[in-house]
């Protein structure tokens, strides 16, 4: 029942850091603005930075240097896509997004990405096969994110050609398969891909523990 600023001012006296998951991204922004301790975005409708950090760490662990490599993301222009664009851009990875035309990031958002990250190498297409060619990893996420449940049926039709299946993975023969989980098997990914030898979804999830500890250690050591 309290306003976010009141809640932020009180809670940040009790703790050294706050991890918040919120539907509305603005809630996290407001909380951070009025808190005196670090506030970590644990997931919002706009971004999923902790997951993206764990994902890129996982790739780094498996392939070594990431600079110059390409990540393909097939699916909705959602929180996950946004954080992967930002993460890849900052690490010098190229990122190809394959998304149906009606679901692509707006021009103003693409401009904002390039303004924030001048070295960003981002390609947007509606052709999943073109996006995955030469990719070190193919990433997907659910077609209807939290808050979009009422659109699930229409999105199942709109994204039907964007499923990551064996045919798509065949275009990136050595590519890893990635997903932030939970997955909707049979929709954005088939069982054979998510359970296949190139899937690293379990390592991604496991690395959340280590990378999130790293985020805390980094923030709390900044004084
Ligand atoms: N895009 C998904 C990510 C879940 C981890 C969602 O927001 O529901």
PDB file of C-alpha atoms and ligand atoms in Angstrom:
ATOM      1  CA  UNK A   1       0.000   0.000   0.000  1.00  0.00           C
ATOM      2  CA  UNK A   2       3.021   2.282   0.144  1.00  0.00           C
ATOM      3  CA  UNK A   3       4.300   4.368  -2.709  1.00  0.00           C
ATOM      4  CA  UNK A   4       7.404   2.976  -4.387  1.00  0.00           C
ATOM      5  CA  UNK A   5       9.572   5.904  -3.175  1.00  0.00           C
ATOM      6  CA  UNK A   6       8.490   5.329   0.460  1.00  0.00           C
ATOM      7  CA  UNK A   7       9.039   1.592   0.140  1.00  0.00           C
ATOM      8  CA  UNK A   8      12.463   2.156  -1.442  1.00  0.00           C
ATOM      9  CA  UNK A   9      13.623   4.572   1.252  1.00  0.00           C
ATOM     10  CA  UNK A  10      12.586   2.205   4.062  1.00  0.00           C
ATOM     11  CA  UNK A  11      13.699  -1.113   2.570  1.00  0.00           C
ATOM     12  CA  UNK A  12      17.102   0.159   1.535  1.00  0.00           C
ATOM     13  CA  UNK A  13      17.878   0.949   5.174  1.00  0.00           C
ATOM     14  CA  UNK A  14      17.427  -2.725   6.062  1.00  0.00           C
ATOM     15  CA  UNK A  15      19.438  -4.417   3.318  1.00  0.00           C
ATOM     16  CA  UNK A  16      22.634  -4.115   1.280  1.00  0.00           C
ATOM     17  CA  UNK A  17      20.957  -4.751  -2.070  1.00  0.00           C
ATOM     18  CA  UNK A  18      17.546  -5.412  -3.607  1.00  0.00           C
ATOM     19  CA  UNK A  19      16.787  -7.836  -6.434  1.00  0.00           C
ATOM     20  CA  UNK A  20      13.400  -7.093  -7.906  1.00  0.00           C
ATOM     21  CA  UNK A  21      11.255  -8.862 -10.492  1.00  0.00           C
ATOM     22  CA  UNK A  22       8.453  -6.661 -11.747  1.00  0.00           C
ATOM     23  CA  UNK A  23       6.078  -6.657 -14.650  1.00  0.00           C
ATOM     24  CA  UNK A  24       6.474  -2.941 -15.216  1.00  0.00           C
ATOM     25  CA  UNK A  25      10.044  -1.843 -15.850  1.00  0.00           C
ATOM     26  CA  UNK A  26       9.238   1.613 -14.487  1.00  0.00           C
ATOM     27  CA  UNK A  27       8.721   0.039 -11.047  1.00  0.00           C
ATOM     28  CA  UNK A  28      12.382  -0.990 -10.996  1.00  0.00           C
ATOM     29  CA  UNK A  29      13.510   2.412 -12.247  1.00  0.00           C
ATOM     30  CA  UNK A  30      11.469   4.160  -9.536  1.00  0.00           C
ATOM     31  CA  UNK A  31      12.730   1.803  -6.849  1.00  0.00           C
ATOM     32  CA  UNK A  32      16.338   2.383  -7.882  1.00  0.00           C
ATOM     33  CA  UNK A  33      15.867   6.127  -7.966  1.00  0.00           C
ATOM     34  CA  UNK A  34      14.726   6.223  -4.336  1.00  0.00           C
ATOM     35  CA  UNK A  35      16.901   3.478  -2.845  1.00  0.00           C
ATOM     36  CA  UNK A  36      20.216   4.060  -1.158  1.00  0.00           C
ATOM     37  CA  UNK A  37      21.478   0.531  -1.939  1.00  0.00           C
ATOM     38  CA  UNK A  38      22.011  -1.204  -5.311  1.00  0.00           C
ATOM     39  CA  UNK A  39      18.826  -2.348  -7.064  1.00  0.00           C
ATOM     40  CA  UNK A  40      19.153  -5.272  -9.471  1.00  0.00           C
ATOM     41  CA  UNK A  41      16.665  -5.963 -12.256  1.00  0.00           C
ATOM     42  CA  UNK A  42      15.732  -9.625 -11.787  1.00  0.00           C
ATOM     43  CA  UNK A  43      13.310  -9.473 -14.777  1.00  0.00           C
ATOM     44  CA  UNK A  44      10.930  -6.897 -16.161  1.00  0.00           C
ATOM     45  CA  UNK A  45       8.803  -6.591 -19.273  1.00  0.00           C
ATOM     46  CA  UNK A  46      11.602  -4.445 -20.753  1.00  0.00           C
ATOM     47  CA  UNK A  47      14.822  -6.246 -19.905  1.00  0.00           C
ATOM     48  CA  UNK A  48      16.370  -9.390 -18.431  1.00  0.00           C
ATOM     49  CA  UNK A  49      19.981  -8.352 -17.863  1.00  0.00           C
ATOM     50  CA  UNK A  50      20.961 -10.941 -15.230  1.00  0.00           C
ATOM     51  CA  UNK A  51      19.911 -13.756 -17.558  1.00  0.00           C
ATOM     52  CA  UNK A  52      21.819 -12.225 -20.478  1.00  0.00           C
ATOM     53  CA  UNK A  53      24.958 -11.949 -18.355  1.00  0.00           C
ATOM     54  CA  UNK A  54      24.713 -15.617 -17.361  1.00  0.00           C
ATOM     55  CA  UNK A  55      24.103 -16.561 -21.012  1.00  0.00           C
ATOM     56  CA  UNK A  56      27.120 -14.702 -22.325  1.00  0.00           C
ATOM     57  CA  UNK A  57      29.239 -16.052 -19.481  1.00  0.00           C
ATOM     58  CA  UNK A  58      28.159 -19.580 -20.487  1.00  0.00           C
ATOM     59  CA  UNK A  59      29.178 -19.004 -24.088  1.00  0.00           C
ATOM     60  CA  UNK A  60      32.451 -17.498 -22.965  1.00  0.00           C
ATOM     61  CA  UNK A  61      33.105 -20.584 -20.857  1.00  0.00           C
ATOM     62  CA  UNK A  62      32.464 -22.862 -23.847  1.00  0.00           C
ATOM     63  CA  UNK A  63      34.094 -20.989 -26.736  1.00  0.00           C
ATOM     64  CA  UNK A  64      36.538 -18.586 -25.125  1.00  0.00           C
ATOM     65  CA  UNK A  65      36.768 -15.197 -26.757  1.00  0.00           C
ATOM     66  CA  UNK A  66      33.364 -13.889 -27.885  1.00  0.00           C
ATOM     67  CA  UNK A  67      34.494 -10.810 -29.784  1.00  0.00           C
ATOM     68  CA  UNK A  68      33.555 -11.052 -33.478  1.00  0.00           C
ATOM     69  CA  UNK A  69      31.306 -14.118 -33.061  1.00  0.00           C
ATOM     70  CA  UNK A  70      27.616 -14.044 -34.002  1.00  0.00           C
ATOM     71  CA  UNK A  71      24.609 -14.856 -31.830  1.00  0.00           C
ATOM     72  CA  UNK A  72      21.323 -15.530 -33.635  1.00  0.00           C
ATOM     73  CA  UNK A  73      18.112 -14.832 -31.765  1.00  0.00           C
ATOM     74  CA  UNK A  74      14.887 -16.182 -33.287  1.00  0.00           C
ATOM     75  CA  UNK A  75      11.640 -14.899 -31.834  1.00  0.00           C
ATOM     76  CA  UNK A  76       9.919 -11.959 -30.237  1.00  0.00           C
ATOM     77  CA  UNK A  77      11.535  -8.552 -29.698  1.00  0.00           C
ATOM     78  CA  UNK A  78      11.067  -8.909 -25.968  1.00  0.00           C
ATOM     79  CA  UNK A  79      12.938  -8.331 -22.703  1.00  0.00           C
ATOM     80  CA  UNK A  80      15.363 -11.161 -23.471  1.00  0.00           C
ATOM     81  CA  UNK A  81      16.110  -9.954 -26.992  1.00  0.00           C
ATOM     82  CA  UNK A  82      16.721  -6.438 -25.697  1.00  0.00           C
ATOM     83  CA  UNK A  83      19.204  -7.579 -23.047  1.00  0.00           C
ATOM     84  CA  UNK A  84      21.004  -9.863 -25.480  1.00  0.00           C
ATOM     85  CA  UNK A  85      21.393  -6.997 -27.961  1.00  0.00           C
ATOM     86  CA  UNK A  86      22.883  -4.866 -25.212  1.00  0.00           C
ATOM     87  CA  UNK A  87      25.109  -7.640 -23.876  1.00  0.00           C
ATOM     88  CA  UNK A  88      26.385  -8.759 -27.302  1.00  0.00           C
ATOM     89  CA  UNK A  89      26.995  -5.187 -28.379  1.00  0.00           C
ATOM     90  CA  UNK A  90      29.045  -4.403 -25.298  1.00  0.00           C
ATOM     91  CA  UNK A  91      31.137  -7.565 -25.714  1.00  0.00           C
ATOM     92  CA  UNK A  92      31.765  -7.035 -29.428  1.00  0.00           C
ATOM     93  CA  UNK A  93      29.563  -9.953 -30.515  1.00  0.00           C
ATOM     94  CA  UNK A  94      27.399  -9.566 -33.598  1.00  0.00           C
ATOM     95  CA  UNK A  95      23.717 -10.283 -33.100  1.00  0.00           C
ATOM     96  CA  UNK A  96      21.156 -11.269 -35.733  1.00  0.00           C
ATOM     97  CA  UNK A  97      17.484 -11.023 -34.769  1.00  0.00           C
ATOM     98  CA  UNK A  98      14.920 -12.974 -36.797  1.00  0.00           C
ATOM     99  CA  UNK A  99      11.447 -11.739 -35.941  1.00  0.00           C
ATOM    100  CA  UNK A 100       8.161 -11.470 -37.859  1.00  0.00           C
ATOM    101  CA  UNK A 101       7.878  -7.975 -39.327  1.00  0.00           C
ATOM    102  CA  UNK A 102       5.005  -6.935 -37.056  1.00  0.00           C
ATOM    103  CA  UNK A 103       7.013  -7.848 -33.941  1.00  0.00           C
ATOM    104  CA  UNK A 104      10.347  -6.222 -34.752  1.00  0.00           C
ATOM    105  CA  UNK A 105      11.878  -3.466 -32.627  1.00  0.00           C
ATOM    106  CA  UNK A 106      10.789   0.011 -33.687  1.00  0.00           C
ATOM    107  CA  UNK A 107      13.203   2.240 -35.534  1.00  0.00           C
ATOM    108  CA  UNK A 108      13.478   4.504 -32.498  1.00  0.00           C
ATOM    109  CA  UNK A 109      14.467   1.577 -30.326  1.00  0.00           C
ATOM    110  CA  UNK A 110      17.076   0.407 -32.842  1.00  0.00           C
ATOM    111  CA  UNK A 111      18.419   3.960 -32.934  1.00  0.00           C
ATOM    112  CA  UNK A 112      18.595   3.967 -29.138  1.00  0.00           C
ATOM    113  CA  UNK A 113      20.613   0.708 -29.177  1.00  0.00           C
ATOM    114  CA  UNK A 114      23.130   2.245 -31.583  1.00  0.00           C
ATOM    115  CA  UNK A 115      23.339   5.438 -29.575  1.00  0.00           C
ATOM    116  CA  UNK A 116      23.979   3.544 -26.329  1.00  0.00           C
ATOM    117  CA  UNK A 117      26.431   1.100 -27.918  1.00  0.00           C
ATOM    118  CA  UNK A 118      28.194   2.699 -30.881  1.00  0.00           C
ATOM    119  CA  UNK A 119      30.129  -0.493 -31.756  1.00  0.00           C
ATOM    120  CA  UNK A 120      26.916  -2.592 -31.916  1.00  0.00           C
ATOM    121  CA  UNK A 121      26.633  -4.904 -34.941  1.00  0.00           C
ATOM    122  CA  UNK A 122      22.923  -5.736 -35.140  1.00  0.00           C
ATOM    123  CA  UNK A 123      21.024  -7.217 -38.074  1.00  0.00           C
ATOM    124  CA  UNK A 124      17.245  -7.526 -38.068  1.00  0.00           C
ATOM    125  CA  UNK A 125      15.509  -9.839 -40.518  1.00  0.00           C
ATOM    126  CA  UNK A 126      12.298 -11.818 -40.834  1.00  0.00           C
ATOM    127  CA  UNK A 127      14.210 -14.823 -42.215  1.00  0.00           C
ATOM    128  CA  UNK A 128      15.319 -17.263 -39.471  1.00  0.00           C
ATOM    129  CA  UNK A 129      17.558 -19.286 -41.832  1.00  0.00           C
ATOM    130  CA  UNK A 130      19.500 -16.185 -42.849  1.00  0.00           C
ATOM    131  CA  UNK A 131      19.896 -15.159 -39.204  1.00  0.00           C
ATOM    132  CA  UNK A 132      21.402 -18.441 -38.011  1.00  0.00           C
ATOM    133  CA  UNK A 133      24.003 -18.935 -40.753  1.00  0.00           C
ATOM    134  CA  UNK A 134      27.494 -18.890 -39.198  1.00  0.00           C
ATOM    135  CA  UNK A 135      26.097 -18.280 -35.721  1.00  0.00           C
ATOM    136  CA  UNK A 136      27.996 -19.656 -32.755  1.00  0.00           C
ATOM    137  CA  UNK A 137      24.670 -20.046 -30.951  1.00  0.00           C
ATOM    138  CA  UNK A 138      20.968 -19.913 -31.697  1.00  0.00           C
ATOM    139  CA  UNK A 139      18.823 -18.436 -28.938  1.00  0.00           C
ATOM    140  CA  UNK A 140      15.069 -18.378 -28.565  1.00  0.00           C
ATOM    141  CA  UNK A 141      12.495 -17.430 -25.963  1.00  0.00           C
ATOM    142  CA  UNK A 142       8.748 -17.842 -25.496  1.00  0.00           C
ATOM    143  CA  UNK A 143       6.484 -16.229 -28.079  1.00  0.00           C
ATOM    144  CA  UNK A 144       4.180 -14.733 -25.434  1.00  0.00           C
ATOM    145  CA  UNK A 145       5.967 -13.253 -22.439  1.00  0.00           C
ATOM    146  CA  UNK A 146       4.582 -12.465 -19.018  1.00  0.00           C
ATOM    147  CA  UNK A 147       1.654 -10.067 -19.365  1.00  0.00           C
ATOM    148  CA  UNK A 148       0.982 -11.213 -22.956  1.00  0.00           C
ATOM    149  CA  UNK A 149      -0.931 -14.370 -22.040  1.00  0.00           C
ATOM    150  CA  UNK A 150      -4.099 -13.152 -23.804  1.00  0.00           C
ATOM    151  CA  UNK A 151      -2.095 -12.879 -27.054  1.00  0.00           C
ATOM    152  CA  UNK A 152      -0.749 -16.440 -26.832  1.00  0.00           C
ATOM    153  CA  UNK A 153      -3.119 -17.933 -29.439  1.00  0.00           C
ATOM    154  CA  UNK A 154      -2.533 -15.262 -32.077  1.00  0.00           C
ATOM    155  CA  UNK A 155       1.210 -15.301 -31.421  1.00  0.00           C
ATOM    156  CA  UNK A 156       1.271 -19.090 -31.921  1.00  0.00           C
ATOM    157  CA  UNK A 157       0.053 -18.418 -35.485  1.00  0.00           C
ATOM    158  CA  UNK A 158       2.227 -15.369 -36.120  1.00  0.00           C
ATOM    159  CA  UNK A 159       5.434 -17.105 -34.990  1.00  0.00           C
ATOM    160  CA  UNK A 160       4.757 -20.525 -36.496  1.00  0.00           C
ATOM    161  CA  UNK A 161       7.682 -20.171 -38.943  1.00  0.00           C
ATOM    162  CA  UNK A 162      10.031 -19.111 -36.143  1.00  0.00           C
ATOM    163  CA  UNK A 163      10.329 -22.420 -34.329  1.00  0.00           C
ATOM    164  CA  UNK A 164      13.900 -23.520 -33.626  1.00  0.00           C
ATOM    165  CA  UNK A 165      13.882 -27.080 -34.938  1.00  0.00           C
ATOM    166  CA  UNK A 166      16.428 -29.423 -36.546  1.00  0.00           C
ATOM    167  CA  UNK A 167      16.054 -27.765 -39.948  1.00  0.00           C
ATOM    168  CA  UNK A 168      16.957 -24.386 -38.484  1.00  0.00           C
ATOM    169  CA  UNK A 169      19.812 -25.800 -36.412  1.00  0.00           C
ATOM    170  CA  UNK A 170      21.151 -27.539 -39.552  1.00  0.00           C
ATOM    171  CA  UNK A 171      22.010 -24.065 -40.914  1.00  0.00           C
ATOM    172  CA  UNK A 172      24.388 -23.587 -37.962  1.00  0.00           C
ATOM    173  CA  UNK A 173      25.806 -27.127 -37.696  1.00  0.00           C
ATOM    174  CA  UNK A 174      28.155 -26.456 -34.778  1.00  0.00           C
ATOM    175  CA  UNK A 175      25.931 -23.851 -33.157  1.00  0.00           C
ATOM    176  CA  UNK A 176      24.841 -24.178 -29.572  1.00  0.00           C
ATOM    177  CA  UNK A 177      21.143 -23.949 -28.726  1.00  0.00           C
ATOM    178  CA  UNK A 178      20.222 -21.489 -25.970  1.00  0.00           C
ATOM    179  CA  UNK A 179      17.026 -20.612 -24.092  1.00  0.00           C
ATOM    180  CA  UNK A 180      16.434 -18.661 -20.895  1.00  0.00           C
ATOM    181  CA  UNK A 181      13.776 -21.173 -19.713  1.00  0.00           C
ATOM    182  CA  UNK A 182      11.019 -21.929 -19.022  1.00  0.00           C
ATOM    183  CA  UNK A 183      10.536 -23.194 -22.587  1.00  0.00           C
ATOM    184  CA  UNK A 184       7.282 -23.930 -24.324  1.00  0.00           C
ATOM    185  CA  UNK A 185       8.349 -27.153 -25.979  1.00  0.00           C
ATOM    186  CA  UNK A 186       6.631 -27.706 -29.322  1.00  0.00           C
ATOM    187  CA  UNK A 187       6.227 -23.959 -29.782  1.00  0.00           C
ATOM    188  CA  UNK A 188       9.443 -21.936 -30.014  1.00  0.00           C
ATOM    189  CA  UNK A 189      11.641 -25.051 -29.776  1.00  0.00           C
ATOM    190  CA  UNK A 190      11.290 -28.756 -30.448  1.00  0.00           C
ATOM    191  CA  UNK A 191      12.201 -31.459 -27.933  1.00  0.00           C
ATOM    192  CA  UNK A 192      14.945 -32.790 -30.203  1.00  0.00           C
ATOM    193  CA  UNK A 193      16.709 -29.430 -30.213  1.00  0.00           C
ATOM    194  CA  UNK A 194      16.342 -28.508 -26.548  1.00  0.00           C
ATOM    195  CA  UNK A 195      17.303 -32.036 -25.472  1.00  0.00           C
ATOM    196  CA  UNK A 196      19.897 -32.436 -28.236  1.00  0.00           C
ATOM    197  CA  UNK A 197      23.697 -32.551 -27.965  1.00  0.00           C
ATOM    198  CA  UNK A 198      24.150 -28.865 -28.846  1.00  0.00           C
ATOM    199  CA  UNK A 199      21.737 -27.586 -26.219  1.00  0.00           C
ATOM    200  CA  UNK A 200      23.358 -25.651 -23.386  1.00  0.00           C
ATOM    201  CA  UNK A 201      20.183 -24.576 -21.594  1.00  0.00           C
ATOM    202  CA  UNK A 202      21.108 -26.448 -18.413  1.00  0.00           C
ATOM    203  CA  UNK A 203      24.561 -24.827 -18.255  1.00  0.00           C
ATOM    204  CA  UNK A 204      22.930 -21.429 -18.767  1.00  0.00           C
ATOM    205  CA  UNK A 205      20.571 -22.043 -15.863  1.00  0.00           C
ATOM    206  CA  UNK A 206      23.390 -23.383 -13.690  1.00  0.00           C
ATOM    207  CA  UNK A 207      25.540 -20.355 -14.351  1.00  0.00           C
ATOM    208  CA  UNK A 208      22.808 -18.056 -13.087  1.00  0.00           C
ATOM    209  CA  UNK A 209      23.992 -18.942  -9.566  1.00  0.00           C
ATOM    210  CA  UNK A 210      27.615 -18.019 -10.200  1.00  0.00           C
ATOM    211  CA  UNK A 211      27.004 -14.946 -12.327  1.00  0.00           C
ATOM    212  CA  UNK A 212      24.418 -13.538  -9.960  1.00  0.00           C
ATOM    213  CA  UNK A 213      26.899 -13.977  -7.108  1.00  0.00           C
ATOM    214  CA  UNK A 214      29.389 -12.124  -9.310  1.00  0.00           C
ATOM    215  CA  UNK A 215      26.961  -9.247  -9.798  1.00  0.00           C
ATOM    216  CA  UNK A 216      26.469  -8.959  -6.039  1.00  0.00           C
ATOM    217  CA  UNK A 217      30.205  -9.156  -5.345  1.00  0.00           C
ATOM    218  CA  UNK A 218      30.884  -6.455  -7.955  1.00  0.00           C
ATOM    219  CA  UNK A 219      28.150  -4.119  -6.742  1.00  0.00           C
ATOM    220  CA  UNK A 220      28.897  -4.541  -3.052  1.00  0.00           C
ATOM    221  CA  UNK A 221      32.619  -4.009  -3.486  1.00  0.00           C
ATOM    222  CA  UNK A 222      32.093  -0.636  -5.177  1.00  0.00           C
ATOM    223  CA  UNK A 223      31.565   0.989  -1.767  1.00  0.00           C
TER     224      UNK A 223
HETATM  225  N1  LIG B   1      10.394 -13.336 -22.116  1.00  0.00           N
HETATM  226  C1  LIG B   1      10.074 -14.165 -20.977  1.00  0.00           C
HETATM  227  C2  LIG B   1      11.314 -14.387 -20.166  1.00  0.00           C
HETATM  228  C3  LIG B   1      11.125 -15.291 -18.986  1.00  0.00           C
HETATM  229  C4  LIG B   1      12.397 -15.606 -18.251  1.00  0.00           C
HETATM  230  C5  LIG B   1       8.991 -13.502 -20.160  1.00  0.00           C
HETATM  231  O1  LIG B   1       9.089 -12.295 -19.922  1.00  0.00           O
HETATM  232  O2  LIG B   1       8.051 -14.159 -19.760  1.00  0.00           O
END
